[in-house]
């Protein structure tokens, strides 16, 4: 790392002196504006890449063309690129002398849904998903992440006299089905390639562009999926005494399971169970043999998760007992674990990002969706996962009073590309540089 950032970081540490602190902020601001100028000149290419990927999204484990586009761009920057790591994932390595290996991750996948933004670059593409034709859309904003990832790679290569070490830029498939991180790890991500010393990832969200939100500790939820089959005995709707009614069991369960949340779980701790689908029966006068329920369970802490899972299982079994039915089939599948940010990495990046973004860089509460970036953290990569906003600040301010702005997974989710991608590149570049610098100074 060059003296530039080293000086500002050393200065930032000496907050006792107001004049030194002022000097530190000045230096970060200079570095940020140098990065801004670089991003500004690269932006037309990033914009073209973003709009191309947005218009032609690909769903989990189908991201062949998306990955190929990124691979070509990364090779042109001088990265050593390996494709098809974890099916459609890619790994891009850039060596620049002795130093730590820092991983930067983007996702590749879109969602099986129709985009309704009406944007000139909106997706009209369709694919086959679970045997059915569906529209595909980048309604989670993973295209913003890809453009930011690419811009960060380009900026860091441009600043290569400022840092020493290895960049490991990975593009992960199938985040939306919480499977891609596992697939890359199973395919030797940290054995065929260097195991990174530190990692970073970002996600966009429906708040003001220019804002960068972060957390120390828990950042996203544990996700478990719930499948229950209530087994009854079918028969005529006019003669229920001859049946065991699984529709009744399903109805009771959907209501009673919420008492696990409201009566058993500590009300100050986060935990939800939502039943998203009930499948059963064919006609008004036939009691079916069985009914299937599908739900999701989200928690932050392992002890809350254990209590919720036990309560949900007990409620399902008791509901069946009340109907004198056989035991239900209960399948709880672990999805993603909570993302837990490393205090050391956050502490290092925090000083620089705070100086660069001021009040626009601020802590936020944990978010309730889940994220399989936690797989990399749990495989031993201390990390920082942060969020960037996508909408005009005035619209966000107005939405505090009126209707909410469309969030991720809404068919109307429509980030403003330029300021969002620029903030993503600036924040990610500074975060990576801060960790290279910290390491170079032997801390
Ligand atoms: Zn998503
Ligand atoms: Zn997402």
Short mmCIF file of N, CA and C in Angstrom, two decimals, residues 223-346:
data_model
loop_
_atom_site.label_atom_id
_atom_site.label_comp_id
_atom_site.label_asym_id
_atom_site.label_seq_id
_atom_site.Cartn_x
_atom_site.Cartn_y
_atom_site.Cartn_z
N UNK A 223 -32.04 -19.29 7.55
CA UNK A 223 -33.25 -19.67 6.83
C UNK A 223 -33.40 -21.19 6.86
N UNK A 224 -34.57 -21.66 7.24
CA UNK A 224 -34.88 -23.09 7.16
C UNK A 224 -36.18 -23.24 6.39
N UNK A 225 -36.24 -24.24 5.52
CA UNK A 225 -37.51 -24.45 4.83
C UNK A 225 -38.27 -25.58 5.50
N UNK A 226 -39.58 -25.45 5.49
CA UNK A 226 -40.47 -26.36 6.21
C UNK A 226 -41.42 -27.03 5.23
N UNK A 227 -41.44 -28.36 5.22
CA UNK A 227 -42.42 -29.11 4.44
C UNK A 227 -43.15 -30.03 5.42
N UNK A 228 -44.48 -29.95 5.44
CA UNK A 228 -45.25 -30.85 6.31
C UNK A 228 -46.34 -31.53 5.48
N UNK A 229 -46.45 -32.82 5.67
CA UNK A 229 -47.58 -33.54 5.05
C UNK A 229 -48.47 -34.05 6.18
N UNK A 230 -49.69 -33.49 6.27
CA UNK A 230 -50.69 -34.01 7.22
C UNK A 230 -51.42 -35.16 6.54
N UNK A 231 -51.36 -36.32 7.19
CA UNK A 231 -51.95 -37.53 6.60
C UNK A 231 -53.28 -37.81 7.28
N UNK A 232 -54.34 -37.90 6.50
CA UNK A 232 -55.65 -38.18 7.07
C UNK A 232 -56.24 -39.42 6.42
N UNK A 233 -57.58 -39.43 6.30
CA UNK A 233 -58.26 -40.51 5.57
C UNK A 233 -59.39 -39.84 4.80
N UNK A 234 -59.29 -39.90 3.47
CA UNK A 234 -60.25 -39.17 2.64
C UNK A 234 -61.64 -39.80 2.64
N UNK A 235 -62.59 -39.01 2.17
CA UNK A 235 -63.95 -39.53 2.08
C UNK A 235 -64.92 -38.44 1.65
N UNK A 236 -66.23 -38.71 1.86
CA UNK A 236 -67.26 -37.77 1.42
C UNK A 236 -67.37 -36.57 2.36
N UNK A 237 -67.50 -35.41 1.78
CA UNK A 237 -67.61 -34.19 2.59
C UNK A 237 -68.86 -34.15 3.44
N UNK A 238 -69.87 -34.93 3.05
CA UNK A 238 -71.12 -34.98 3.81
C UNK A 238 -71.06 -36.01 4.94
N UNK A 239 -69.97 -36.82 4.97
CA UNK A 239 -69.85 -37.85 6.02
C UNK A 239 -68.47 -37.76 6.69
N UNK A 240 -68.21 -36.62 7.35
CA UNK A 240 -66.86 -36.42 7.92
C UNK A 240 -66.54 -37.42 9.02
N UNK A 241 -67.57 -37.99 9.65
CA UNK A 241 -67.31 -38.93 10.76
C UNK A 241 -66.55 -40.16 10.28
N UNK A 242 -66.60 -40.42 8.94
CA UNK A 242 -65.90 -41.59 8.40
C UNK A 242 -64.49 -41.23 7.90
N UNK A 243 -64.09 -40.00 8.12
CA UNK A 243 -62.80 -39.55 7.58
C UNK A 243 -61.89 -39.04 8.71
N UNK A 244 -60.62 -38.82 8.35
CA UNK A 244 -59.74 -37.99 9.20
C UNK A 244 -59.34 -36.83 8.30
N UNK A 245 -59.75 -35.62 8.70
CA UNK A 245 -59.71 -34.49 7.77
C UNK A 245 -58.37 -33.73 7.83
N UNK A 246 -57.51 -33.89 6.82
CA UNK A 246 -56.21 -33.19 6.85
C UNK A 246 -56.33 -31.69 6.58
N UNK A 247 -57.44 -31.26 5.95
CA UNK A 247 -57.63 -29.81 5.72
C UNK A 247 -57.82 -29.12 7.08
N UNK A 248 -58.58 -29.76 7.96
CA UNK A 248 -58.77 -29.24 9.32
C UNK A 248 -57.42 -29.14 10.04
N UNK A 249 -56.59 -30.18 9.88
CA UNK A 249 -55.28 -30.17 10.55
C UNK A 249 -54.41 -29.02 10.02
N UNK A 250 -54.44 -28.85 8.71
CA UNK A 250 -53.63 -27.79 8.10
C UNK A 250 -54.09 -26.42 8.61
N UNK A 251 -55.40 -26.25 8.68
CA UNK A 251 -55.95 -24.95 9.13
C UNK A 251 -55.54 -24.68 10.58
N UNK A 252 -55.68 -25.70 11.44
CA UNK A 252 -55.29 -25.53 12.85
C UNK A 252 -53.80 -25.20 12.97
N UNK A 253 -53.00 -25.94 12.19
CA UNK A 253 -51.55 -25.76 12.29
C UNK A 253 -51.16 -24.33 11.90
N UNK A 254 -51.72 -23.83 10.79
CA UNK A 254 -51.34 -22.50 10.30
C UNK A 254 -51.60 -21.44 11.37
N UNK A 255 -52.70 -21.60 12.09
CA UNK A 255 -53.02 -20.63 13.14
C UNK A 255 -52.17 -20.89 14.39
N UNK A 256 -52.15 -22.16 14.85
CA UNK A 256 -51.51 -22.45 16.14
C UNK A 256 -49.99 -22.28 16.11
N UNK A 257 -49.37 -22.48 14.94
CA UNK A 257 -47.91 -22.39 14.89
C UNK A 257 -47.44 -20.97 15.23
N UNK A 258 -48.32 -19.99 15.01
CA UNK A 258 -47.91 -18.62 15.34
C UNK A 258 -47.79 -18.40 16.84
N UNK A 259 -48.36 -19.31 17.65
CA UNK A 259 -48.19 -19.15 19.10
C UNK A 259 -46.77 -19.56 19.51
N UNK A 260 -46.08 -20.33 18.68
CA UNK A 260 -44.66 -20.61 18.96
C UNK A 260 -43.88 -19.29 18.91
N UNK A 261 -44.24 -18.46 17.91
CA UNK A 261 -43.57 -17.17 17.76
C UNK A 261 -43.98 -16.22 18.89
N UNK A 262 -45.28 -16.18 19.18
CA UNK A 262 -45.76 -15.14 20.10
C UNK A 262 -45.70 -15.54 21.57
N UNK A 263 -45.71 -16.85 21.88
CA UNK A 263 -45.77 -17.29 23.29
C UNK A 263 -44.53 -18.01 23.76
N UNK A 264 -43.76 -18.63 22.87
CA UNK A 264 -42.62 -19.44 23.32
C UNK A 264 -41.30 -18.71 23.14
N UNK A 265 -41.17 -18.04 21.98
CA UNK A 265 -39.93 -17.33 21.68
C UNK A 265 -39.87 -16.05 22.52
N UNK A 266 -38.67 -15.69 22.94
CA UNK A 266 -38.47 -14.41 23.62
C UNK A 266 -38.92 -13.29 22.67
N UNK A 267 -39.88 -12.47 23.10
CA UNK A 267 -40.38 -11.45 22.16
C UNK A 267 -39.34 -10.42 21.73
N UNK A 268 -38.21 -10.33 22.46
CA UNK A 268 -37.19 -9.36 22.03
C UNK A 268 -36.24 -9.96 21.00
N UNK A 269 -36.39 -11.24 20.70
CA UNK A 269 -35.51 -11.89 19.72
C UNK A 269 -36.25 -12.08 18.40
N UNK A 270 -35.51 -11.96 17.26
CA UNK A 270 -36.16 -12.12 15.96
C UNK A 270 -36.42 -13.60 15.63
N UNK A 271 -37.62 -13.85 15.13
CA UNK A 271 -37.96 -15.18 14.62
C UNK A 271 -39.32 -15.12 13.94
N UNK A 272 -39.42 -15.65 12.72
CA UNK A 272 -40.72 -15.74 12.06
C UNK A 272 -40.87 -17.12 11.44
N UNK A 273 -42.14 -17.55 11.36
CA UNK A 273 -42.47 -18.70 10.51
C UNK A 273 -43.62 -18.24 9.62
N UNK A 274 -43.46 -18.42 8.32
CA UNK A 274 -44.51 -18.05 7.37
C UNK A 274 -44.83 -19.26 6.51
N UNK A 275 -46.13 -19.57 6.43
CA UNK A 275 -46.57 -20.66 5.55
C UNK A 275 -46.91 -20.03 4.20
N UNK A 276 -46.16 -20.39 3.17
CA UNK A 276 -46.32 -19.75 1.86
C UNK A 276 -47.19 -20.53 0.90
N UNK A 277 -47.43 -21.81 1.18
CA UNK A 277 -48.25 -22.60 0.25
C UNK A 277 -48.94 -23.74 0.99
N UNK A 278 -50.19 -24.00 0.59
CA UNK A 278 -50.94 -25.16 1.10
C UNK A 278 -51.50 -25.88 -0.13
N UNK A 279 -51.16 -27.12 -0.26
CA UNK A 279 -51.66 -27.89 -1.41
C UNK A 279 -52.47 -29.08 -0.89
N UNK A 280 -53.74 -29.16 -1.32
CA UNK A 280 -54.53 -30.33 -0.92
C UNK A 280 -55.92 -30.27 -1.50
N UNK A 281 -56.45 -31.44 -1.81
CA UNK A 281 -57.84 -31.53 -2.24
C UNK A 281 -58.07 -31.21 -3.70
N UNK A 282 -59.28 -31.62 -4.17
CA UNK A 282 -59.62 -31.41 -5.57
C UNK A 282 -61.02 -30.83 -5.76
N UNK A 283 -61.93 -31.07 -4.84
CA UNK A 283 -63.32 -30.66 -5.07
C UNK A 283 -63.99 -30.31 -3.75
N UNK A 284 -65.13 -29.62 -3.86
CA UNK A 284 -65.78 -29.08 -2.66
C UNK A 284 -66.32 -30.18 -1.74
N UNK A 285 -66.66 -31.32 -2.28
CA UNK A 285 -67.33 -32.32 -1.44
C UNK A 285 -66.47 -33.57 -1.19
N UNK A 286 -65.16 -33.43 -1.42
CA UNK A 286 -64.26 -34.57 -1.15
C UNK A 286 -63.24 -34.16 -0.09
N UNK A 287 -63.22 -34.89 1.00
CA UNK A 287 -62.15 -34.68 1.98
C UNK A 287 -60.94 -35.46 1.47
N UNK A 288 -59.77 -34.75 1.28
CA UNK A 288 -58.62 -35.44 0.68
C UNK A 288 -57.89 -36.34 1.69
N UNK A 289 -57.03 -37.18 1.16
CA UNK A 289 -56.22 -38.06 2.02
C UNK A 289 -55.16 -37.28 2.79
N UNK A 290 -54.56 -36.32 2.09
CA UNK A 290 -53.51 -35.57 2.78
C UNK A 290 -53.42 -34.14 2.25
N UNK A 291 -52.72 -33.31 3.01
CA UNK A 291 -52.50 -31.90 2.65
C UNK A 291 -51.03 -31.57 2.91
N UNK A 292 -50.41 -30.87 1.96
CA UNK A 292 -49.02 -30.45 2.11
C UNK A 292 -48.97 -28.97 2.48
N UNK A 293 -48.05 -28.63 3.36
CA UNK A 293 -47.79 -27.22 3.70
C UNK A 293 -46.32 -26.92 3.46
N UNK A 294 -46.06 -25.73 2.95
CA UNK A 294 -44.68 -25.30 2.70
C UNK A 294 -44.47 -23.94 3.37
N UNK A 295 -43.41 -23.84 4.13
CA UNK A 295 -43.17 -22.57 4.82
C UNK A 295 -41.70 -22.28 4.96
N UNK A 296 -41.42 -21.10 5.54
CA UNK A 296 -40.04 -20.72 5.81
C UNK A 296 -39.91 -20.25 7.25
N UNK A 297 -38.76 -20.57 7.84
CA UNK A 297 -38.49 -20.21 9.24
C UNK A 297 -37.24 -19.34 9.23
N UNK A 298 -37.33 -18.14 9.80
CA UNK A 298 -36.17 -17.24 9.81
C UNK A 298 -35.85 -16.81 11.24
N UNK A 299 -34.57 -16.86 11.57
CA UNK A 299 -34.11 -16.48 12.91
C UNK A 299 -32.71 -15.87 12.78
N UNK A 300 -32.25 -15.21 13.83
CA UNK A 300 -30.86 -14.72 13.87
C UNK A 300 -29.97 -15.64 14.71
N UNK A 301 -30.47 -16.03 15.90
CA UNK A 301 -29.59 -16.74 16.84
C UNK A 301 -29.87 -18.24 16.85
N UNK A 302 -28.80 -19.07 17.02
CA UNK A 302 -28.99 -20.52 17.00
C UNK A 302 -29.95 -21.02 18.08
N UNK A 303 -29.91 -20.39 19.27
CA UNK A 303 -30.78 -20.88 20.35
C UNK A 303 -32.25 -20.56 20.05
N UNK A 304 -32.49 -19.42 19.39
CA UNK A 304 -33.87 -19.07 19.02
C UNK A 304 -34.34 -20.04 17.93
N UNK A 305 -33.43 -20.33 16.99
CA UNK A 305 -33.74 -21.27 15.91
C UNK A 305 -34.13 -22.63 16.49
N UNK A 306 -33.34 -23.13 17.44
CA UNK A 306 -33.62 -24.45 18.03
C UNK A 306 -34.99 -24.45 18.70
N UNK A 307 -35.31 -23.38 19.41
CA UNK A 307 -36.60 -23.31 20.11
C UNK A 307 -37.76 -23.28 19.11
N UNK A 308 -37.58 -22.50 18.04
CA UNK A 308 -38.63 -22.40 17.02
C UNK A 308 -38.84 -23.75 16.33
N UNK A 309 -37.76 -24.42 15.95
CA UNK A 309 -37.90 -25.70 15.23
C UNK A 309 -38.61 -26.72 16.12
N UNK A 310 -38.24 -26.75 17.42
CA UNK A 310 -38.87 -27.71 18.33
C UNK A 310 -40.36 -27.41 18.47
N UNK A 311 -40.70 -26.14 18.61
CA UNK A 311 -42.11 -25.75 18.79
C UNK A 311 -42.95 -26.04 17.55
N UNK A 312 -42.37 -25.80 16.39
CA UNK A 312 -43.09 -26.04 15.12
C UNK A 312 -43.37 -27.54 14.97
N UNK A 313 -42.36 -28.35 15.25
CA UNK A 313 -42.52 -29.80 15.12
C UNK A 313 -43.57 -30.32 16.11
N UNK A 314 -43.48 -29.83 17.35
CA UNK A 314 -44.42 -30.27 18.38
C UNK A 314 -45.85 -29.87 18.01
N UNK A 315 -46.02 -28.64 17.49
CA UNK A 315 -47.36 -28.18 17.11
C UNK A 315 -47.93 -29.06 16.00
N UNK A 316 -47.11 -29.40 15.01
CA UNK A 316 -47.60 -30.24 13.90
C UNK A 316 -48.03 -31.62 14.41
N UNK A 317 -47.21 -32.20 15.30
CA UNK A 317 -47.54 -33.54 15.81
C UNK A 317 -48.80 -33.50 16.67
N UNK A 318 -48.93 -32.44 17.48
CA UNK A 318 -50.09 -32.33 18.38
C UNK A 318 -51.37 -32.13 17.59
N UNK A 319 -51.29 -31.32 16.54
CA UNK A 319 -52.46 -31.09 15.69
C UNK A 319 -52.95 -32.43 15.11
N UNK A 320 -52.00 -33.27 14.70
CA UNK A 320 -52.38 -34.58 14.16
C UNK A 320 -53.00 -35.45 15.26
N UNK A 321 -52.40 -35.41 16.45
CA UNK A 321 -52.95 -36.19 17.58
C UNK A 321 -54.39 -35.76 17.88
N UNK A 322 -54.63 -34.47 17.85
CA UNK A 322 -55.99 -33.94 18.14
C UNK A 322 -57.02 -34.51 17.17
N UNK A 323 -56.58 -34.80 15.93
CA UNK A 323 -57.50 -35.36 14.94
C UNK A 323 -57.45 -36.88 14.90
N UNK A 324 -56.69 -37.47 15.84
CA UNK A 324 -56.54 -38.92 15.85
C UNK A 324 -55.96 -39.43 14.52
N UNK A 325 -55.04 -38.63 13.98
CA UNK A 325 -54.42 -38.96 12.68
C UNK A 325 -53.04 -39.56 12.90
N UNK A 326 -52.50 -40.23 11.88
CA UNK A 326 -51.11 -40.69 11.99
C UNK A 326 -50.16 -39.49 12.12
N UNK A 327 -48.94 -39.77 12.58
CA UNK A 327 -47.96 -38.68 12.69
C UNK A 327 -47.75 -38.01 11.34
N UNK A 328 -47.66 -36.70 11.31
CA UNK A 328 -47.39 -36.03 10.03
C UNK A 328 -45.93 -36.25 9.60
N UNK A 329 -45.70 -36.12 8.30
CA UNK A 329 -44.31 -36.13 7.82
C UNK A 329 -43.81 -34.69 7.89
N UNK A 330 -42.72 -34.51 8.60
CA UNK A 330 -42.17 -33.16 8.78
C UNK A 330 -40.75 -33.14 8.26
N UNK A 331 -40.48 -32.21 7.34
CA UNK A 331 -39.11 -32.11 6.82
C UNK A 331 -38.65 -30.65 6.95
N UNK A 332 -37.63 -30.45 7.76
CA UNK A 332 -37.07 -29.10 7.91
C UNK A 332 -35.68 -29.12 7.28
N UNK A 333 -35.49 -28.30 6.25
CA UNK A 333 -34.22 -28.30 5.53
C UNK A 333 -33.49 -27.00 5.81
N UNK A 334 -32.25 -27.16 6.27
CA UNK A 334 -31.46 -25.98 6.57
C UNK A 334 -31.06 -25.28 5.28
N UNK A 335 -31.35 -23.98 5.19
CA UNK A 335 -30.94 -23.20 4.02
C UNK A 335 -29.65 -22.48 4.35
N UNK A 336 -29.70 -21.17 4.35
CA UNK A 336 -28.50 -20.41 4.66
C UNK A 336 -28.43 -20.14 6.16
N UNK A 337 -27.20 -20.04 6.64
CA UNK A 337 -26.96 -19.59 8.01
C UNK A 337 -26.85 -18.07 8.00
N UNK A 338 -27.01 -17.46 9.18
CA UNK A 338 -26.89 -16.00 9.28
C UNK A 338 -25.49 -15.54 8.84
N UNK A 339 -25.46 -14.39 8.15
CA UNK A 339 -24.18 -13.76 7.82
C UNK A 339 -23.72 -12.99 9.06
N UNK A 340 -22.52 -13.33 9.56
CA UNK A 340 -21.99 -12.63 10.74
C UNK A 340 -20.69 -11.92 10.34
N UNK A 341 -20.75 -10.60 10.36
CA UNK A 341 -19.58 -9.81 9.96
C UNK A 341 -18.48 -9.90 11.00
N UNK A 342 -17.24 -9.88 10.52
CA UNK A 342 -16.08 -9.97 11.41
C UNK A 342 -15.75 -8.59 11.99
N UNK A 343 -15.68 -8.47 13.31
CA UNK A 343 -15.42 -7.14 13.90
C UNK A 343 -14.09 -6.54 13.44
N UNK A 344 -13.07 -7.38 13.20
CA UNK A 344 -11.77 -6.86 12.78
C UNK A 344 -11.84 -6.25 11.38
N UNK A 345 -12.45 -6.99 10.45
CA UNK A 345 -12.56 -6.49 9.06
C UNK A 345 -13.42 -5.23 9.03
N UNK A 346 -14.54 -5.29 9.76
CA UNK A 346 -15.43 -4.12 9.78
C UNK A 346 -14.71 -2.92 10.39
#
